[in-house]
JSON list of C-alpha atoms in Angstrom, two decimals:
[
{"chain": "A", "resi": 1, "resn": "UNK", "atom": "CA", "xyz": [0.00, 0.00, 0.00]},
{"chain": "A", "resi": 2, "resn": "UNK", "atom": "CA", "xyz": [0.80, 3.57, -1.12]},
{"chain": "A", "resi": 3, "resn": "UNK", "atom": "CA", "xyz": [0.07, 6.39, 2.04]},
{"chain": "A", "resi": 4, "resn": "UNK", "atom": "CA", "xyz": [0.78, 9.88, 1.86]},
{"chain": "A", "resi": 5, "resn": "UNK", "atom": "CA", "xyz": [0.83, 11.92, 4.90]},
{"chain": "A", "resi": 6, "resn": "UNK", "atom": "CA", "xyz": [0.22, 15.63, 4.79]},
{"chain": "A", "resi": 7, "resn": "UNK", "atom": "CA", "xyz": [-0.01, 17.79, 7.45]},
{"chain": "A", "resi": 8, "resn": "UNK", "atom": "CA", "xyz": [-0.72, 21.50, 7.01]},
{"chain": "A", "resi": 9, "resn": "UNK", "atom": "CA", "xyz": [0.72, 25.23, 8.24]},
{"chain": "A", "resi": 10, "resn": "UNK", "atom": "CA", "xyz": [-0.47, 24.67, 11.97]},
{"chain": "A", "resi": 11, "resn": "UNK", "atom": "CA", "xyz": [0.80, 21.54, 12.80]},
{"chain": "A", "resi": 12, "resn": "UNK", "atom": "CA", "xyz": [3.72, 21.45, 10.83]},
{"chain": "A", "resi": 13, "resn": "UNK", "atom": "CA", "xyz": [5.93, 21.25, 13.66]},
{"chain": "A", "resi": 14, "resn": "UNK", "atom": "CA", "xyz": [4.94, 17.60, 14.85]},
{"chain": "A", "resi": 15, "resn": "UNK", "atom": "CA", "xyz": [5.60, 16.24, 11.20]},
{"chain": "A", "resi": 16, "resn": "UNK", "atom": "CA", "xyz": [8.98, 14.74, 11.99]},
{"chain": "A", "resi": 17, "resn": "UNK", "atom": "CA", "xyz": [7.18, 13.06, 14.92]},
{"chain": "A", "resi": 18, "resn": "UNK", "atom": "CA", "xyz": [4.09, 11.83, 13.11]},
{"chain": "A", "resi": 19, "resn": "UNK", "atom": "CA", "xyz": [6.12, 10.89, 9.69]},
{"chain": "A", "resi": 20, "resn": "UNK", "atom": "CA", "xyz": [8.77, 8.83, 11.86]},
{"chain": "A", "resi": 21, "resn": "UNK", "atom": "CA", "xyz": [5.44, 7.25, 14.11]},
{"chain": "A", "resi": 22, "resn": "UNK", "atom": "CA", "xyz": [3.94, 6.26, 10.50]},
{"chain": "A", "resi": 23, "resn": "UNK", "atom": "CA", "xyz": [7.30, 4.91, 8.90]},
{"chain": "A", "resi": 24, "resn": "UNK", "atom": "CA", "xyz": [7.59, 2.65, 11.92]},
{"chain": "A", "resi": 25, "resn": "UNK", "atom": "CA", "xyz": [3.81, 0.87, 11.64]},
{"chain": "A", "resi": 26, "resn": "UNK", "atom": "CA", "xyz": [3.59, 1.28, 7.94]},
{"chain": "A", "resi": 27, "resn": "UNK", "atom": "CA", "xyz": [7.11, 0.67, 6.85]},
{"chain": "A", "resi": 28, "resn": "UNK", "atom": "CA", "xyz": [7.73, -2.29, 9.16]},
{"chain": "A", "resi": 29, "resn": "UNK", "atom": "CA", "xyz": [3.91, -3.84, 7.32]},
{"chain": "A", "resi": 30, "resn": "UNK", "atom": "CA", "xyz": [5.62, -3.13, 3.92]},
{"chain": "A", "resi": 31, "resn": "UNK", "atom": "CA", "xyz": [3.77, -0.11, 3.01]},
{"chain": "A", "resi": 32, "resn": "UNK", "atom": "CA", "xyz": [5.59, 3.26, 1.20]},
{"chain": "A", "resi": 33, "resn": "UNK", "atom": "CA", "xyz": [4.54, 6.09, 2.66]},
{"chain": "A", "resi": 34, "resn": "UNK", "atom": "CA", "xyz": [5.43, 9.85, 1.39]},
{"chain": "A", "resi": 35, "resn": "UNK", "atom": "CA", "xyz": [5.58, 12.65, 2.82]},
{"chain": "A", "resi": 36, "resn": "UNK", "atom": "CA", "xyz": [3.57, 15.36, 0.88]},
{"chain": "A", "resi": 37, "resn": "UNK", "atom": "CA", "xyz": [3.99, 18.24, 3.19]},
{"chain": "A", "resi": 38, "resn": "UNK", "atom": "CA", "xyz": [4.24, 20.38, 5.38]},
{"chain": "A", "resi": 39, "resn": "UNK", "atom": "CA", "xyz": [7.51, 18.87, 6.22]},
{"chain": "A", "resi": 40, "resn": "UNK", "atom": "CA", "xyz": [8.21, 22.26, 8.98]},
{"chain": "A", "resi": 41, "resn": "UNK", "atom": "CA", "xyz": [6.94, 25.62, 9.45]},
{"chain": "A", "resi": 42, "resn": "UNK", "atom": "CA", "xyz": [9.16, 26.73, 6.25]},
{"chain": "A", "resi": 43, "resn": "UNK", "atom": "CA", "xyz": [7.79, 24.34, 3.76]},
{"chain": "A", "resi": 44, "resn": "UNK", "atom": "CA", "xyz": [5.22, 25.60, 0.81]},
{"chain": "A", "resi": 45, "resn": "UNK", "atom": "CA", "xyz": [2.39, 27.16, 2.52]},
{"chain": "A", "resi": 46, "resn": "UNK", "atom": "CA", "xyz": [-0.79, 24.69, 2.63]},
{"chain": "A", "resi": 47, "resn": "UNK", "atom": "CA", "xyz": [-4.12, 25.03, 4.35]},
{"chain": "A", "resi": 48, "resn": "UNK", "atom": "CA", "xyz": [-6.43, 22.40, 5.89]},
{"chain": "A", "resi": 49, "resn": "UNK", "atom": "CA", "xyz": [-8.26, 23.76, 2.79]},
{"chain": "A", "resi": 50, "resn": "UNK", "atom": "CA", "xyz": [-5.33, 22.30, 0.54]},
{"chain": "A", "resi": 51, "resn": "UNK", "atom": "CA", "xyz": [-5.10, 18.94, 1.95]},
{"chain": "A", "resi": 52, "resn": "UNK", "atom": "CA", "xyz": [-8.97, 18.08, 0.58]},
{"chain": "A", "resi": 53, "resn": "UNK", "atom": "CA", "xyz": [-7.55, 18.74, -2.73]},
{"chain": "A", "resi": 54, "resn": "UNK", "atom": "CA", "xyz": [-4.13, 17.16, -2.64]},
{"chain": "A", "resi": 55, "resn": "UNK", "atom": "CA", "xyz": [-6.25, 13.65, -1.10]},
{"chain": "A", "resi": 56, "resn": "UNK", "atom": "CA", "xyz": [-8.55, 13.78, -4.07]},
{"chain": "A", "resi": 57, "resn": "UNK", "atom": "CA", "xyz": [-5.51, 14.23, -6.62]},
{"chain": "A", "resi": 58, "resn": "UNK", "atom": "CA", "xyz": [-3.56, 11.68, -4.97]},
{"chain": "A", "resi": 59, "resn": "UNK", "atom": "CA", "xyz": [-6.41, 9.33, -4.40]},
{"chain": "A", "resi": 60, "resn": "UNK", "atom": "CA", "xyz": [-8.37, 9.79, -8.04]},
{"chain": "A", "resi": 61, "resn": "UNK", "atom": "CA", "xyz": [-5.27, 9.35, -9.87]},
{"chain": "A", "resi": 62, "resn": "UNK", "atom": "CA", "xyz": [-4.50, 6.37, -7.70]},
{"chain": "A", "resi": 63, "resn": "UNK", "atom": "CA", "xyz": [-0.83, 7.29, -7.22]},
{"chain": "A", "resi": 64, "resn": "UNK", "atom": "CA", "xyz": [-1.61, 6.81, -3.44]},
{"chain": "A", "resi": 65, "resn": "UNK", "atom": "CA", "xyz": [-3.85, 4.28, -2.15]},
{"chain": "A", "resi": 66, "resn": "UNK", "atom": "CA", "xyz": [-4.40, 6.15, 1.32]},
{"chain": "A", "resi": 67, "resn": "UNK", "atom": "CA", "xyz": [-4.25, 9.42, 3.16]},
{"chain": "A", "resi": 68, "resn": "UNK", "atom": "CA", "xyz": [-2.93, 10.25, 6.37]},
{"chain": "A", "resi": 69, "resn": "UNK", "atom": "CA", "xyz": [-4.02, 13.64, 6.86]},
{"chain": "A", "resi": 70, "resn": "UNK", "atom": "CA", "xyz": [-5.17, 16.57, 10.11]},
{"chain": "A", "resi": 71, "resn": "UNK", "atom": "CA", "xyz": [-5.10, 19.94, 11.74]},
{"chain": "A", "resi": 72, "resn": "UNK", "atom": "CA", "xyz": [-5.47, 21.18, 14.73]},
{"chain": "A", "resi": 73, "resn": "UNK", "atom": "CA", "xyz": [-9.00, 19.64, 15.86]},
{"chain": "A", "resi": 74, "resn": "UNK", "atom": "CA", "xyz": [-8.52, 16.93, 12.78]},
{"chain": "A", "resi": 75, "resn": "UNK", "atom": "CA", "xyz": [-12.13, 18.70, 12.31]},
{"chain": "A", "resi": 76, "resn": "UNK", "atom": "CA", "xyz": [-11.09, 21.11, 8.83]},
{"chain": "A", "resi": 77, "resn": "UNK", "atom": "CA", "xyz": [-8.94, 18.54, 7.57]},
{"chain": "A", "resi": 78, "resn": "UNK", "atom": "CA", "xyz": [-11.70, 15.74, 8.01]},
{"chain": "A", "resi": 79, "resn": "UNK", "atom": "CA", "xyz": [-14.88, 18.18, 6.53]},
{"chain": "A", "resi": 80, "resn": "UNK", "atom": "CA", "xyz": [-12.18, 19.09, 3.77]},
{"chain": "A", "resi": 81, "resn": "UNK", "atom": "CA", "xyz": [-11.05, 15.83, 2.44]},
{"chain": "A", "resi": 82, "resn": "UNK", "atom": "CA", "xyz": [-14.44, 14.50, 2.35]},
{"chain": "A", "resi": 83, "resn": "UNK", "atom": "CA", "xyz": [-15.94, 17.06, -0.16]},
{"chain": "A", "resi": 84, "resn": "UNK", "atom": "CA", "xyz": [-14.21, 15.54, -2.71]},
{"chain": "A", "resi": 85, "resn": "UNK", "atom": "CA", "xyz": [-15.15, 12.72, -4.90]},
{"chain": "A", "resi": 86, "resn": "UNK", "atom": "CA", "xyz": [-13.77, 9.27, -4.21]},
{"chain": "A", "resi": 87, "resn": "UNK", "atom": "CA", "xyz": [-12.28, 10.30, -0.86]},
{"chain": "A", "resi": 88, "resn": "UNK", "atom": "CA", "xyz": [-13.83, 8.35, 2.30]},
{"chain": "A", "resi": 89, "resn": "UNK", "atom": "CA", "xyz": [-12.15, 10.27, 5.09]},
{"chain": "A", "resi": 90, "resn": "UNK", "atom": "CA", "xyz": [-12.81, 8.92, 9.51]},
{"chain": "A", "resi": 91, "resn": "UNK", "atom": "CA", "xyz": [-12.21, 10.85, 12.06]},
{"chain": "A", "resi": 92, "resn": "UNK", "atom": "CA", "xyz": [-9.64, 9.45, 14.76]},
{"chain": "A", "resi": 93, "resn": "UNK", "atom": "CA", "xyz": [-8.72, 10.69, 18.11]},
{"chain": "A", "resi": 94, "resn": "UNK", "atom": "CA", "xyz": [-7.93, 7.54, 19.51]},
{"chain": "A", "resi": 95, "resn": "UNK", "atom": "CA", "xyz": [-7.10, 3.72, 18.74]},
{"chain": "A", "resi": 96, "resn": "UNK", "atom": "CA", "xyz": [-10.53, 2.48, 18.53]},
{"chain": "A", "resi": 97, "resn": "UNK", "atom": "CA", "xyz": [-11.77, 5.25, 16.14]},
{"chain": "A", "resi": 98, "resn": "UNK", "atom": "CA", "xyz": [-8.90, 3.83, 13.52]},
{"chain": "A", "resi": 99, "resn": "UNK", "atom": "CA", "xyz": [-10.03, 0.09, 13.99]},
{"chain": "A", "resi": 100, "resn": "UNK", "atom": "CA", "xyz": [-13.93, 1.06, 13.79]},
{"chain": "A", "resi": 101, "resn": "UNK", "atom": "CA", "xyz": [-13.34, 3.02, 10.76]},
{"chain": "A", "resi": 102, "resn": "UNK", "atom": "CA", "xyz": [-11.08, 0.15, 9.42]},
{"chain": "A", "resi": 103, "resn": "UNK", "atom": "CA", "xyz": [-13.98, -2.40, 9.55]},
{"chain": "A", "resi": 104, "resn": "UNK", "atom": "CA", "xyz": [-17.40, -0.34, 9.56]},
{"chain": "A", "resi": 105, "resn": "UNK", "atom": "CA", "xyz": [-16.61, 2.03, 6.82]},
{"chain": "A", "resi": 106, "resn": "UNK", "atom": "CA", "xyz": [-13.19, 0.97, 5.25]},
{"chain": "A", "resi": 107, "resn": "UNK", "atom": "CA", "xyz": [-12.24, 4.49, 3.67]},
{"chain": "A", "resi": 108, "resn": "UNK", "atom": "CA", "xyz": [-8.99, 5.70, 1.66]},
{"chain": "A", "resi": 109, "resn": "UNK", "atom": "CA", "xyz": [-8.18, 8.47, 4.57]},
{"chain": "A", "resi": 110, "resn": "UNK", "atom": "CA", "xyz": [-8.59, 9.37, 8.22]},
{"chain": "A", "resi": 111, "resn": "UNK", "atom": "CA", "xyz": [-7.98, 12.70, 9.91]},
{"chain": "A", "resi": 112, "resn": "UNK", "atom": "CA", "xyz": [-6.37, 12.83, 13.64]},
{"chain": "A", "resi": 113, "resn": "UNK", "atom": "CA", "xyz": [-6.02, 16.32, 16.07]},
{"chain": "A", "resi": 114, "resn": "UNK", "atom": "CA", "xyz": [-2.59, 17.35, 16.15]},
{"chain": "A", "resi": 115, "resn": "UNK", "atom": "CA", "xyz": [-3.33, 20.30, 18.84]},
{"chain": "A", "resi": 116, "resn": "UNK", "atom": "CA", "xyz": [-6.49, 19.63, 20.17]},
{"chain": "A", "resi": 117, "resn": "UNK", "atom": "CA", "xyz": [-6.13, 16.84, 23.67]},
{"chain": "A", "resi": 118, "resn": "UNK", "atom": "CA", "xyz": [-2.38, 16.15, 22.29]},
{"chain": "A", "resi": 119, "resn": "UNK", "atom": "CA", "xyz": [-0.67, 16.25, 25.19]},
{"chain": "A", "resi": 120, "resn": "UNK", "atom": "CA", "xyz": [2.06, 13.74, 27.43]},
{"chain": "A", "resi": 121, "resn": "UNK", "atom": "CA", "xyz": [1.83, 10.52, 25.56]},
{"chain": "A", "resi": 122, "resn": "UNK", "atom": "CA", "xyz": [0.71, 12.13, 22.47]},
{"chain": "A", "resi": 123, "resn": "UNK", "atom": "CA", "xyz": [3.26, 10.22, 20.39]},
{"chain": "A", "resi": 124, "resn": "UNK", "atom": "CA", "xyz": [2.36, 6.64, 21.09]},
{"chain": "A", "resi": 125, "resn": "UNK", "atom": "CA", "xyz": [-1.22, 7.62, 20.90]},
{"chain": "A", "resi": 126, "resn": "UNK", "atom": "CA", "xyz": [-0.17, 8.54, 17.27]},
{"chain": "A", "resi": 127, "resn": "UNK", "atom": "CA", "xyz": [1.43, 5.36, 16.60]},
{"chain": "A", "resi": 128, "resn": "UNK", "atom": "CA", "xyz": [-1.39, 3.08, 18.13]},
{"chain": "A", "resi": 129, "resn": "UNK", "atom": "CA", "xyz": [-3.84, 4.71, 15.98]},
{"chain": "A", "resi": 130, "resn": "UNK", "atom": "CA", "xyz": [-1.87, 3.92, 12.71]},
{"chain": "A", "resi": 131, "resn": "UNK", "atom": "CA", "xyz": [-1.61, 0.36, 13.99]},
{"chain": "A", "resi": 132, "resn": "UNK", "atom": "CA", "xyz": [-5.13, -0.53, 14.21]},
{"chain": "A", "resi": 133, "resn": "UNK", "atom": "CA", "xyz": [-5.45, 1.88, 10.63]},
{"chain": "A", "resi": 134, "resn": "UNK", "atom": "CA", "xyz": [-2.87, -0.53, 8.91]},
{"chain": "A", "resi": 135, "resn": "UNK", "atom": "CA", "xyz": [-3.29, -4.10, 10.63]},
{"chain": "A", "resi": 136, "resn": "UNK", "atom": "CA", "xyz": [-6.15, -6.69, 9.96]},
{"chain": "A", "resi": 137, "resn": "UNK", "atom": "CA", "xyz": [-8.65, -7.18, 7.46]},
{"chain": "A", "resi": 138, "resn": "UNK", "atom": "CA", "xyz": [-10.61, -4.25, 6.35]},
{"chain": "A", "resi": 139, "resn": "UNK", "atom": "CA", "xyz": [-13.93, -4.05, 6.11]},
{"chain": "A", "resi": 140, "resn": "UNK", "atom": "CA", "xyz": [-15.05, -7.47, 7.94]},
{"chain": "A", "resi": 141, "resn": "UNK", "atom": "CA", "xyz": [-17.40, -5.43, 10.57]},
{"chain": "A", "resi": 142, "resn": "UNK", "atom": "CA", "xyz": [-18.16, -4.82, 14.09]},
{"chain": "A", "resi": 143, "resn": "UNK", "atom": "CA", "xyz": [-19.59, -6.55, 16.11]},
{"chain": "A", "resi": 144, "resn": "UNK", "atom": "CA", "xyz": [-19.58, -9.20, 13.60]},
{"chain": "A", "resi": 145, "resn": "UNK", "atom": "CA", "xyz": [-23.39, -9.58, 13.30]},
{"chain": "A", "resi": 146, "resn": "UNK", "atom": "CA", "xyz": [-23.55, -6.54, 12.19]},
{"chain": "A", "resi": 147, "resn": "UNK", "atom": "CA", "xyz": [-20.87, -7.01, 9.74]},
{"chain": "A", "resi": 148, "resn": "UNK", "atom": "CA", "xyz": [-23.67, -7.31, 6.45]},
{"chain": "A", "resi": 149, "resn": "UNK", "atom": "CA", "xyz": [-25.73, -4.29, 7.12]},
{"chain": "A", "resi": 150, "resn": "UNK", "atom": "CA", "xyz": [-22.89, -2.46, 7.65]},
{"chain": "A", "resi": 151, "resn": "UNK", "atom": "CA", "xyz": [-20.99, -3.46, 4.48]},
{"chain": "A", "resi": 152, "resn": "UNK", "atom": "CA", "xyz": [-24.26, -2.23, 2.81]},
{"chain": "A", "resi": 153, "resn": "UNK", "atom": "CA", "xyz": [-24.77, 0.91, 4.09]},
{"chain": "A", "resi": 154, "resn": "UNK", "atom": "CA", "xyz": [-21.44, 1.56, 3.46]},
{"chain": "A", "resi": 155, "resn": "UNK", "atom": "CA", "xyz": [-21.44, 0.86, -0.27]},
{"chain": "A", "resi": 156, "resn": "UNK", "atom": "CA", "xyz": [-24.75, 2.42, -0.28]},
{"chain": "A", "resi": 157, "resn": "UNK", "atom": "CA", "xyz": [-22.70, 5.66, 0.85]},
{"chain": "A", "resi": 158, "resn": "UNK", "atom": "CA", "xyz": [-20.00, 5.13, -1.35]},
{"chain": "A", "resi": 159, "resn": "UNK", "atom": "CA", "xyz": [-23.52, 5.21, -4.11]},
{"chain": "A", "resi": 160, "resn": "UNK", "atom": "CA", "xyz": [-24.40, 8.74, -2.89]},
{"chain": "A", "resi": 161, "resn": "UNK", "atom": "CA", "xyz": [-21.16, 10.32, -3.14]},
{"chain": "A", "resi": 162, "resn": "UNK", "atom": "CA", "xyz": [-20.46, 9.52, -6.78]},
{"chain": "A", "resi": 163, "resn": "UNK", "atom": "CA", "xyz": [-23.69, 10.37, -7.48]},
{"chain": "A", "resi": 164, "resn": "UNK", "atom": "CA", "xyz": [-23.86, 13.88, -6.09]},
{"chain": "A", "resi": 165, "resn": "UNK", "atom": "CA", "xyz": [-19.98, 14.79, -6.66]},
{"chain": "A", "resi": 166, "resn": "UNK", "atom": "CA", "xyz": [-18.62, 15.34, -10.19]},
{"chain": "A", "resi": 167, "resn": "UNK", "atom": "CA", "xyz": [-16.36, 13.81, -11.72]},
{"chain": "A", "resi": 168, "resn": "UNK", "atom": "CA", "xyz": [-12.85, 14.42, -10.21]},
{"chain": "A", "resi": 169, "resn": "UNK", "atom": "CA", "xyz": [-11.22, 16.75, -12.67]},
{"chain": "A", "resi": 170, "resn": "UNK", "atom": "CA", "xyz": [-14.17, 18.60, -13.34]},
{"chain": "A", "resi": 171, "resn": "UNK", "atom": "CA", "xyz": [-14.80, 19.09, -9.57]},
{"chain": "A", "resi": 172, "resn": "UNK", "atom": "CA", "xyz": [-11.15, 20.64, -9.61]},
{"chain": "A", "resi": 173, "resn": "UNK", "atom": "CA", "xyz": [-11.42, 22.93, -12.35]},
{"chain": "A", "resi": 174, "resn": "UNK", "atom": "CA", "xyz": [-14.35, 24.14, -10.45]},
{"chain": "A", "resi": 175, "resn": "UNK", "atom": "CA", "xyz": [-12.45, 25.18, -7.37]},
{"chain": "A", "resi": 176, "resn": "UNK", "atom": "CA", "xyz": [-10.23, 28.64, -7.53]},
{"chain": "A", "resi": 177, "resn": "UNK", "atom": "CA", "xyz": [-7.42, 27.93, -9.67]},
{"chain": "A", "resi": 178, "resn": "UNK", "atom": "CA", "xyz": [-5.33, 29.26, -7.43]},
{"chain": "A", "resi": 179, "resn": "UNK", "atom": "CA", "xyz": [-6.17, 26.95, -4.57]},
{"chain": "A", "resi": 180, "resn": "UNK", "atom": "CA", "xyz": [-5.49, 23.90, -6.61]},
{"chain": "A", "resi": 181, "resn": "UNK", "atom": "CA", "xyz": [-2.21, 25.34, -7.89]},
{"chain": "A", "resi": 182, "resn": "UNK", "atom": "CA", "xyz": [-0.70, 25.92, -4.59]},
{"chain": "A", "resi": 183, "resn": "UNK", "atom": "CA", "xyz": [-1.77, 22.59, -3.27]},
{"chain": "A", "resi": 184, "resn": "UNK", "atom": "CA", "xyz": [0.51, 21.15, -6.02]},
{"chain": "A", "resi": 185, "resn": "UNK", "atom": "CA", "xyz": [2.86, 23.18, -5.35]},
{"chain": "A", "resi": 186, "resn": "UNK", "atom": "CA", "xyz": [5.44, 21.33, -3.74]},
{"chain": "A", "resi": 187, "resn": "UNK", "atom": "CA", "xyz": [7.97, 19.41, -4.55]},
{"chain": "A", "resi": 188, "resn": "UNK", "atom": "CA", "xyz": [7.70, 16.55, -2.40]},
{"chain": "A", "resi": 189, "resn": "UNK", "atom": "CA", "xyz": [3.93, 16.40, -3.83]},
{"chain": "A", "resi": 190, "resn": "UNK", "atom": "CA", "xyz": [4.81, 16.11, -7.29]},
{"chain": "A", "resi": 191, "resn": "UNK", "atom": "CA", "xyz": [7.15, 13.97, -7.28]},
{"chain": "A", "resi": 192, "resn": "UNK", "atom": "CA", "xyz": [5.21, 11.46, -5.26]},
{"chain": "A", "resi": 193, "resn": "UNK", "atom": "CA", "xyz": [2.44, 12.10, -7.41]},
{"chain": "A", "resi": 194, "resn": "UNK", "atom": "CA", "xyz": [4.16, 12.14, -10.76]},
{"chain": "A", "resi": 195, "resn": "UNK", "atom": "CA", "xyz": [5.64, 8.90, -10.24]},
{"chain": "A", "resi": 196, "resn": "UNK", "atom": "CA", "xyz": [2.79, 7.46, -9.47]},
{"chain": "A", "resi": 197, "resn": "UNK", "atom": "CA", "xyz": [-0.43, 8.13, -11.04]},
{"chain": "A", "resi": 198, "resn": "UNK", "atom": "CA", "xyz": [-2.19, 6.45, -12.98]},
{"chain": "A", "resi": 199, "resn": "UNK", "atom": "CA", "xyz": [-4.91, 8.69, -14.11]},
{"chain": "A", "resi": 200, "resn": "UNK", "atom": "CA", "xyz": [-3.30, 10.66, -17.82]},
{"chain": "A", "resi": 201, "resn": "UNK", "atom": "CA", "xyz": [-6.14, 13.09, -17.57]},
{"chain": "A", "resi": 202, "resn": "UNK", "atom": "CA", "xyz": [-4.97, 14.24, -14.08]},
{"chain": "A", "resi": 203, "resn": "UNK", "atom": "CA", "xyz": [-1.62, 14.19, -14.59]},
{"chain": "A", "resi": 204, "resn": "UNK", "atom": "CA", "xyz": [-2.39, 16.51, -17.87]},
{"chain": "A", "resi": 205, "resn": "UNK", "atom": "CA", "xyz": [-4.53, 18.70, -15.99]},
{"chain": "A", "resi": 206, "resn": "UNK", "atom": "CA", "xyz": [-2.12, 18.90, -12.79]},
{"chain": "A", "resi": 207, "resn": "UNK", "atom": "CA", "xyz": [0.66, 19.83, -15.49]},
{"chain": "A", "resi": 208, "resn": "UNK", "atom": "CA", "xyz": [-1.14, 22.54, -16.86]},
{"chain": "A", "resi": 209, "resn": "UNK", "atom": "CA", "xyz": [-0.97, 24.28, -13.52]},
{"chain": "A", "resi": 210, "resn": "UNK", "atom": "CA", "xyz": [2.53, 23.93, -12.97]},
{"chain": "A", "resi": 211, "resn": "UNK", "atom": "CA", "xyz": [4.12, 24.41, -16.25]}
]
């Protein structure tokens, strides 16, 4: 599995922390992760606002296959990432919100507080949460007997959202141009993205911003 982690302007300063927390769950499971930004307080500028539109790139164009992503309350980053189309963002504060997310609703992202109730132990709450985001089978329910219902509603969700969003480049062409161009701003993004897409029509529009 592909992850990208991006953090934005406020909590920039705990993405050493949170990057090296991820690397050791994720890369010790075999997963790649990448670190999209902001890598410190002096990286390219981007928003809780940005990070909705840097998930859906990275997510549509299937050069990622999940999104590690928050703010301050988690809150913006969560209401942001899930506007787009064919991003399934949870909200975790703790442990148990990544493993009930993993198995009720099986999304592509999940949003965590970097400020809000992060205090003495913060850290290992961080890593605990990407352990129950990145171990077990997905999807399988909880409690079990509720397992097909909630495999239904969930695809029945899943129904709703591509039926009310548009379709992913059109949705981003939509947006100020401005936004979208300074969410691809950075290096780090576009080279994880670049090398890994799989989408030609978003790489050609993401170009066209760039160039």
């Amino acid at each position: 599995m592909k992850i990208a982690l991006m953090m934005e302007n406020s909590q920039a300063a705990k993405n050493a922390m949170v990057a090296s927390e991820l690397n050791l769950v994720a890369g010790d499971l075999g997963h790649e992760v990448f670190n999209v930004g902001m890598t410190d307080e002096n990286d390219h500028h981007i928003t809780y606002i940005h990070l909705g539109i840097m998930a859906s790139i990275l997510l549509n164009s299937k050069a990622v296959d999940f999104v590690v992503t928050g703010c301050g309350t988690g809150q913006g980053a969560l209401m942001a990432t899930n506007l787009h189309p064919g991003v399934v963002c949870g909200y975790c504060l703790e442990p148990s919100d990544a493993f009930l997310f993993n198995q009720i609703n099986n999304g592509n992202a999940i949003s965590l507080a970097f400020a809000k109730g992060f205090g003495w132990a913060g850290e290992l709450n961080v890593r605990y949460i990407f352990e129950k985001a990145f171990t077990g089978k997905r999807g399988e329910g909880y409690p079990i007997e509720r397992a097909e219902p909630q495999a239904r509603n969930a695809a029945i969700l899943n129904d709703v959202k591509v039926a009310v969003c548009k379709d992913v480049v059109e949705s981003l062409k939509a947006i100020d141009q401005e936004l979208v161009k300074q969410a691809v701003g950075s290096t780090q993004f576009q080279e994880c993205f670049f090398a890994h897409c799989q989408v030609p029509e978003i790489a050609e529009y993401v170009r066209t911003l760039i160039d």
